[in-house]
Structures are given as structure tokens and as C-alpha cells.
Amino acid sequence: MVSGIPHSASAPGCAVVKLGGSLITCEGPGGPDVDRDLLTARARELAACGRPLVLVHGTGAYGKPPARRYGYLDGRLPSGRAGVVAEVARDLARLELEVVDCLEAGGLKPLRLPAIQLFRASAGRASPLDLEPVRELLARGVTPVVGGNFVLDCDGFAVCSSDIMAVELALALGAASLVLATRAHGVYREHGRGEAIHGQLSDRDGDALRKIDAAGQDVSGGMLAKISHGFRAARHGIATYVVDGRVAGNLNGALDGSPLQGTRLLSGQAGG
């Protein structure tokens, strides 16, 4: 998918950090909840880095159950099911406000931007609209925050994956770095067969890519889709990492080019 963002929307030197839904949410006894301690701690670290940031987050425990319950694991809903969209979007808005609250408590200056204003889908494929507000917020010292949510499709609604949004934002803004934070140590060499991860992974490492788990996918596509999207950023010269967001200092380490634990995604180079 080619980005259609005008050059004026670029913000070179910024970084895009995507916080995975499974990293920042959990299923509690009363329903989905936000891991406020972890999120506030990561926000505190990011606030100390002194770089202009765009934060994107997944939906995790808030997004996956309704996708299964209402049968849109393929990421699309027709206009006739607008009631479902309204119900789920309401709950996702609550998640987004919780996230912004934690980010502010950690010392950032966050401002929530609804995904539906920034992205649109066609036949289920999301593409960016005008991202000029993102650049303008960065120029004013504000951290734009975008959560995974529904966007308009040509004949209904589509779920806009937070991984896709993060990559599109990084490309459009000319970001220096893209960090995809998860609950995994990085990209595992053999899913389910130990904890060893790739320190680097190239889009040409066919044997390694075939060993990545493609089972148990959700509406976002899982790890295989995540790195496929991440490779798009790497091909444009953006330093792209998949890191363990649970590890203190790991996000800033990745932003500095030296994560404590994680995988760098490379384009056309041998991994390791």
C-alpha cells in the first residue's frame, strides 16, 4: 500500500512508538482493564527521552473479545451493523481515555486523535488521509495518540490495525525510528520451541520467516503480519524494532538504536 500523504506532513527526526494491546491491557474479573502501572512507567521513560513522539496503541482485551463475539475477525462490518460499530467504538473510546490519562501521569503531553479522522479503508485495506494535524501537534510539543479502532470503508466499516497505522504514520512523517512494543521478547526463532529470538531479521530471510507462528491469528494478524508491516518501514530507511515493552528502559534503548531485548527488522540484509 503506497502512502498518499503530501510531503508537507513530514516531521523528520520524530519517532513512532506502538504499544501492543496485549502489553497494556488485561482481562480482569470485571472485564477488560488497563495495566496502568506498566503504561505509566513506560510513559515516564518516553517523556525523559526528549524526542518528538507519536504513540499508537492496540486494543487487546477491549478489542479481541467483541471481534470474536460479533464475527468480524476479518476486520470488516457492513453498514447494516452500525449498532455493533457504535457499541464497540464506545468501549474503545474508554480505553483510549484511560491510555491518555496514564500517559499524562507519566509526564507526556498526550492528545487523542480518533483513527476515523486520520485513516480510511477500501475493500478492507486502510490508507491514511490528511495527517497534517499530527505534524502540527508535534511542532507544538504535543504527543499525538491514536488507538486501533473502526474507520470508514467504501461500503461499511473496517478495523484499522494499530500496526498498519504506526507504519503509515512513520512513513508519512519521515520518522527516524519505529518501535513496536509487545509482550514477547522479540521475534522468536521458533515459536513455541524456546525463548531464543532474532537479534536481527531481514525480509530476505525466507527460512526464518517460514518458522514464525501464523496460527491463532486475530483481527490484527498476529506477529507475522506485524513484521510484514514493519518491513515496509525498514525498506524506507526507518530504524524498525520489535521489542519487549515489559522491560524497563527497552523503549528508549530502541529509540537510541540499542534495545535491551528485541529484534531489529532489516530490508535486504542478512539477519542474525
Short mmCIF file of C-alpha atoms in Angstrom, two decimals:
data_model
loop_
_atom_site.label_atom_id
_atom_site.label_comp_id
_atom_site.label_asym_id
_atom_site.label_seq_id
_atom_site.Cartn_x
_atom_site.Cartn_y
_atom_site.Cartn_z
CA MET A 1 0.00 0.00 0.00
CA VAL A 2 1.52 3.29 -1.08
CA SER A 3 1.24 6.24 1.27
CA GLY A 4 -0.62 9.17 -0.26
CA ILE A 5 0.43 11.78 2.27
CA PRO A 6 1.75 15.09 0.94
CA HIS A 7 5.37 15.95 1.69
CA SER A 8 4.26 18.87 3.89
CA ALA A 9 3.09 16.38 6.52
CA SER A 10 6.61 15.13 7.16
CA ALA A 11 8.24 15.57 10.57
CA PRO A 12 11.78 14.19 10.18
CA GLY A 13 13.53 13.16 13.37
CA CYS A 14 10.39 12.10 15.18
CA ALA A 15 9.72 8.56 16.34
CA VAL A 16 6.60 6.41 16.27
CA VAL A 17 6.06 4.03 19.19
CA LYS A 18 3.32 1.43 19.03
CA LEU A 19 2.20 -0.13 22.33
CA GLY A 20 0.59 -3.51 21.73
CA GLY A 21 -2.87 -4.16 23.08
CA SER A 22 -1.76 -7.31 24.89
CA LEU A 23 1.00 -5.26 26.52
CA ILE A 24 -1.16 -2.52 28.00
CA THR A 25 -4.46 -4.34 28.66
CA CYS A 26 -5.61 -7.42 30.55
CA GLU A 27 -8.83 -9.28 31.20
CA GLY A 28 -9.86 -8.61 34.79
CA PRO A 29 -12.65 -10.13 36.90
CA GLY A 30 -14.95 -7.27 35.94
CA GLY A 31 -13.99 -7.15 32.28
CA PRO A 32 -11.12 -5.60 30.32
CA ASP A 33 -8.74 -3.33 32.15
CA VAL A 34 -5.62 -1.23 31.51
CA ASP A 35 -2.28 -2.05 33.12
CA ARG A 36 -1.94 1.45 34.48
CA ASP A 37 1.31 0.83 36.37
CA LEU A 38 3.11 -0.51 33.31
CA LEU A 39 1.72 2.13 30.98
CA THR A 40 2.57 4.99 33.32
CA ALA A 41 6.09 3.63 33.80
CA ARG A 42 6.67 3.39 30.04
CA ALA A 43 5.27 6.90 29.60
CA ARG A 44 7.70 8.20 32.21
CA GLU A 45 10.61 6.69 30.27
CA LEU A 46 9.41 8.11 26.97
CA ALA A 47 8.89 11.55 28.47
CA ALA A 48 12.54 11.53 29.52
CA CYS A 49 13.83 10.74 26.02
CA GLY A 50 13.29 14.30 24.81
CA ARG A 51 12.26 13.31 21.28
CA PRO A 52 9.06 14.21 19.42
CA LEU A 53 6.88 11.11 19.57
CA VAL A 54 3.70 9.76 18.06
CA LEU A 55 2.12 7.00 20.16
CA VAL A 56 -0.13 4.33 18.68
CA HIS A 57 -1.76 1.62 20.77
CA GLY A 58 -3.64 -1.59 20.21
CA THR A 59 -6.92 -2.68 21.78
CA GLY A 60 -6.06 -6.05 23.34
CA ALA A 61 -8.67 -7.19 25.84
CA TYR A 62 -11.00 -4.40 24.69
CA GLY A 63 -10.90 -5.30 21.01
CA LYS A 64 -10.44 -9.03 20.53
CA PRO A 65 -13.48 -10.33 22.50
CA PRO A 66 -16.07 -8.26 20.57
CA ALA A 67 -14.40 -9.18 17.27
CA ARG A 68 -14.97 -12.84 18.13
CA ARG A 69 -18.43 -12.24 19.61
CA TYR A 70 -19.76 -10.26 16.66
CA GLY A 71 -17.91 -12.19 13.98
CA TYR A 72 -15.64 -9.62 12.39
CA LEU A 73 -12.26 -11.29 12.80
CA ASP A 74 -11.76 -10.48 9.11
CA GLY A 75 -11.77 -6.82 10.14
CA ARG A 76 -14.89 -5.69 8.26
CA LEU A 77 -18.52 -4.89 9.09
CA PRO A 78 -21.26 -3.81 6.66
CA SER A 79 -23.14 -0.56 7.19
CA GLY A 80 -26.16 -2.56 8.34
CA ARG A 81 -24.29 -3.41 11.53
CA ALA A 82 -23.68 0.18 12.56
CA GLY A 83 -25.08 -0.61 16.00
CA VAL A 84 -22.24 -3.03 16.66
CA VAL A 85 -19.72 -0.44 15.49
CA ALA A 86 -21.21 2.19 17.82
CA GLU A 87 -21.14 -0.18 20.81
CA VAL A 88 -17.56 -1.33 20.27
CA ALA A 89 -16.30 2.16 19.43
CA ARG A 90 -17.78 3.42 22.71
CA ASP A 91 -15.78 0.85 24.68
CA LEU A 92 -12.63 1.57 22.69
CA ALA A 93 -13.05 5.28 23.43
CA ARG A 94 -13.00 4.42 27.14
CA LEU A 95 -9.74 2.53 26.59
CA GLU A 96 -8.26 5.48 24.70
CA LEU A 97 -9.11 7.89 27.51
CA GLU A 98 -7.54 5.54 30.07
CA VAL A 99 -4.40 5.38 27.96
CA VAL A 100 -4.20 9.17 27.64
CA ASP A 101 -4.66 9.51 31.40
CA CYS A 102 -1.72 7.17 32.07
CA LEU A 103 0.48 8.89 29.50
CA GLU A 104 -0.19 12.26 31.10
CA ALA A 105 0.52 10.84 34.56
CA GLY A 106 3.88 9.68 33.20
CA GLY A 107 4.86 13.19 32.12
CA LEU A 108 3.88 13.27 28.45
CA LYS A 109 1.57 15.86 26.88
CA PRO A 110 -0.79 13.49 25.03
CA LEU A 111 -3.67 14.42 22.76
CA ARG A 112 -6.02 11.75 21.44
CA LEU A 113 -6.76 11.72 17.70
CA PRO A 114 -9.58 9.41 16.53
CA ALA A 115 -8.45 6.91 13.91
CA ILE A 116 -11.55 7.59 11.81
CA GLN A 117 -10.32 11.14 11.18
CA LEU A 118 -6.87 10.02 10.01
CA PHE A 119 -7.49 6.81 8.04
CA ARG A 120 -9.93 5.31 5.58
CA ALA A 121 -10.27 1.80 4.17
CA SER A 122 -11.08 0.49 0.72
CA ALA A 123 -12.04 -3.18 0.42
CA GLY A 124 -10.63 -3.70 3.91
CA ARG A 125 -7.24 -2.06 3.22
CA ALA A 126 -6.58 1.01 5.33
CA SER A 127 -4.77 4.05 3.98
CA PRO A 128 -4.05 7.46 5.50
CA LEU A 129 -5.97 10.66 4.94
CA ASP A 130 -4.56 14.07 5.86
CA LEU A 131 -2.01 13.67 8.66
CA GLU A 132 -1.18 17.37 8.85
CA PRO A 133 -2.75 17.65 12.36
CA VAL A 134 -0.21 15.09 13.59
CA ARG A 135 2.71 17.14 12.31
CA GLU A 136 1.24 20.34 13.74
CA LEU A 137 0.84 18.77 17.17
CA LEU A 138 4.45 17.52 17.12
CA ALA A 139 5.63 21.02 16.24
CA ARG A 140 3.80 22.32 19.33
CA GLY A 141 5.36 19.84 21.73
CA VAL A 142 2.28 17.62 21.98
CA THR A 143 2.32 13.81 21.71
CA PRO A 144 -0.41 12.63 19.30
CA VAL A 145 -2.05 9.39 20.46
CA VAL A 146 -4.01 7.12 18.11
CA GLY A 147 -5.73 3.88 19.11
CA GLY A 148 -6.84 1.00 16.95
CA ASN A 149 -10.50 1.46 16.03
CA PHE A 150 -13.05 1.39 13.24
CA VAL A 151 -12.63 3.57 10.17
CA LEU A 152 -14.92 4.11 7.20
CA ASP A 153 -14.79 1.59 4.36
CA CYS A 154 -16.31 2.05 0.92
CA ASP A 155 -19.39 0.03 1.89
CA GLY A 156 -19.33 -0.03 5.67
CA PHE A 157 -16.65 -0.12 8.34
CA ALA A 158 -13.22 -1.68 8.77
CA VAL A 159 -10.95 -2.24 11.75
CA CYS A 160 -7.79 -0.18 11.28
CA SER A 161 -4.91 -2.24 12.67
CA SER A 162 -2.70 -0.28 15.02
CA ASP A 163 0.37 -1.88 13.38
CA ILE A 164 -0.70 -0.50 10.00
CA MET A 165 -1.41 2.92 11.50
CA ALA A 166 2.01 3.00 13.15
CA VAL A 167 3.80 2.12 9.91
CA GLU A 168 1.78 4.59 7.83
CA LEU A 169 2.45 7.36 10.33
CA ALA A 170 6.18 6.57 10.36
CA LEU A 171 6.32 6.64 6.56
CA ALA A 172 4.27 9.80 6.17
CA LEU A 173 6.16 11.72 8.83
CA GLY A 174 9.60 10.59 7.69
CA ALA A 175 10.22 9.18 11.16
CA ALA A 176 13.72 8.19 12.21
CA SER A 177 12.50 5.24 14.28
CA LEU A 178 9.55 2.89 14.61
CA VAL A 179 9.29 0.79 17.77
CA LEU A 180 6.68 -1.97 18.03
CA ALA A 181 6.37 -2.89 21.72
CA THR A 182 4.85 -6.27 22.60
CA ARG A 183 4.64 -8.84 25.40
CA ALA A 184 7.19 -11.03 23.60
CA HIS A 185 10.97 -10.84 23.98
CA GLY A 186 11.18 -10.04 20.25
CA VAL A 187 10.62 -12.19 17.17
CA TYR A 188 11.14 -15.79 18.27
CA ARG A 189 13.34 -18.03 16.13
CA GLU A 190 10.93 -20.94 16.51
CA HIS A 191 7.57 -20.11 18.04
CA GLY A 192 6.71 -22.49 20.88
CA ARG A 193 10.18 -24.06 20.91
CA GLY A 194 12.17 -21.96 23.32
CA GLU A 195 12.81 -18.33 24.10
CA ALA A 196 15.57 -17.61 21.54
CA ILE A 197 14.87 -14.54 19.43
CA HIS A 198 16.33 -12.97 16.33
CA GLY A 199 18.62 -10.06 17.11
CA GLN A 200 18.04 -9.00 13.50
CA LEU A 201 15.59 -10.30 10.92
CA SER A 202 15.68 -9.50 7.22
CA ASP A 203 12.80 -9.56 4.78
CA ARG A 204 15.01 -11.87 2.69
CA ASP A 205 15.40 -14.48 5.45
CA GLY A 206 12.88 -16.86 3.90
CA ASP A 207 13.72 -19.83 6.12
CA ALA A 208 13.39 -17.76 9.28
CA LEU A 209 10.15 -16.16 8.18
CA ARG A 210 8.56 -19.54 7.49
CA LYS A 211 9.10 -20.53 11.13
CA ILE A 212 7.18 -17.58 12.52
CA ASP A 213 3.84 -18.54 14.00
CA ALA A 214 0.91 -17.83 11.73
CA ALA A 215 -1.63 -19.70 13.85
CA GLY A 216 -4.15 -18.26 16.27
CA GLN A 217 -4.38 -15.03 14.34
CA ASP A 218 -6.73 -12.27 15.44
CA VAL A 219 -8.13 -9.30 13.56
CA SER A 220 -4.68 -7.64 13.64
CA GLY A 221 -2.94 -10.62 12.05
CA GLY A 222 -0.51 -11.57 14.83
CA MET A 223 3.31 -11.49 14.74
CA LEU A 224 3.64 -12.49 11.09
CA ALA A 225 1.51 -9.55 9.99
CA LYS A 226 3.30 -7.24 12.44
CA ILE A 227 6.73 -7.87 10.98
CA SER A 228 5.39 -7.78 7.42
CA HIS A 229 4.11 -4.27 8.08
CA GLY A 230 7.33 -3.38 9.91
CA PHE A 231 9.43 -4.39 6.91
CA ARG A 232 7.66 -1.69 4.89
CA ALA A 233 9.11 0.93 7.22
CA ALA A 234 12.55 -0.71 7.17
CA ARG A 235 12.60 -0.57 3.36
CA HIS A 236 12.27 3.20 3.60
CA GLY A 237 15.29 3.51 5.88
CA ILE A 238 13.37 3.76 9.15
CA ALA A 239 15.08 2.00 12.07
CA THR A 240 12.40 -0.54 12.98
CA TYR A 241 12.31 -2.74 16.09
CA VAL A 242 10.04 -5.32 17.72
CA VAL A 243 10.80 -5.17 21.43
CA ASP A 244 9.58 -6.40 24.80
CA GLY A 245 7.62 -3.50 26.26
CA ARG A 246 7.64 -5.08 29.71
CA VAL A 247 11.38 -4.44 30.11
CA ALA A 248 12.20 -1.12 31.75
CA GLY A 249 14.38 1.04 29.53
CA ASN A 250 13.76 -1.06 26.43
CA LEU A 251 11.73 1.53 24.54
CA ASN A 252 14.31 4.26 24.96
CA GLY A 253 17.07 1.78 24.17
CA ALA A 254 15.37 1.00 20.87
CA LEU A 255 14.92 4.70 20.13
CA ASP A 256 18.68 5.09 20.65
CA GLY A 257 19.39 2.09 18.40
CA SER A 258 20.35 -0.33 21.19
CA PRO A 259 17.34 -2.13 22.69
CA LEU A 260 17.96 -4.20 25.80
CA GLN A 261 15.93 -7.02 24.27
CA GLY A 262 14.27 -7.23 20.88
CA THR A 263 14.59 -7.72 17.14
CA ARG A 264 15.59 -5.19 14.50
CA LEU A 265 13.79 -5.58 11.19
CA LEU A 266 16.04 -5.12 8.16
CA SER A 267 15.48 -4.82 4.46
CA GLY A 268 17.60 -6.81 2.03
CA GLN A 269 20.28 -7.73 4.55
CA ALA A 270 21.23 -10.93 6.31
CA GLY A 271 19.62 -11.29 9.70
CA GLY A 272 21.21 -12.84 12.75
#
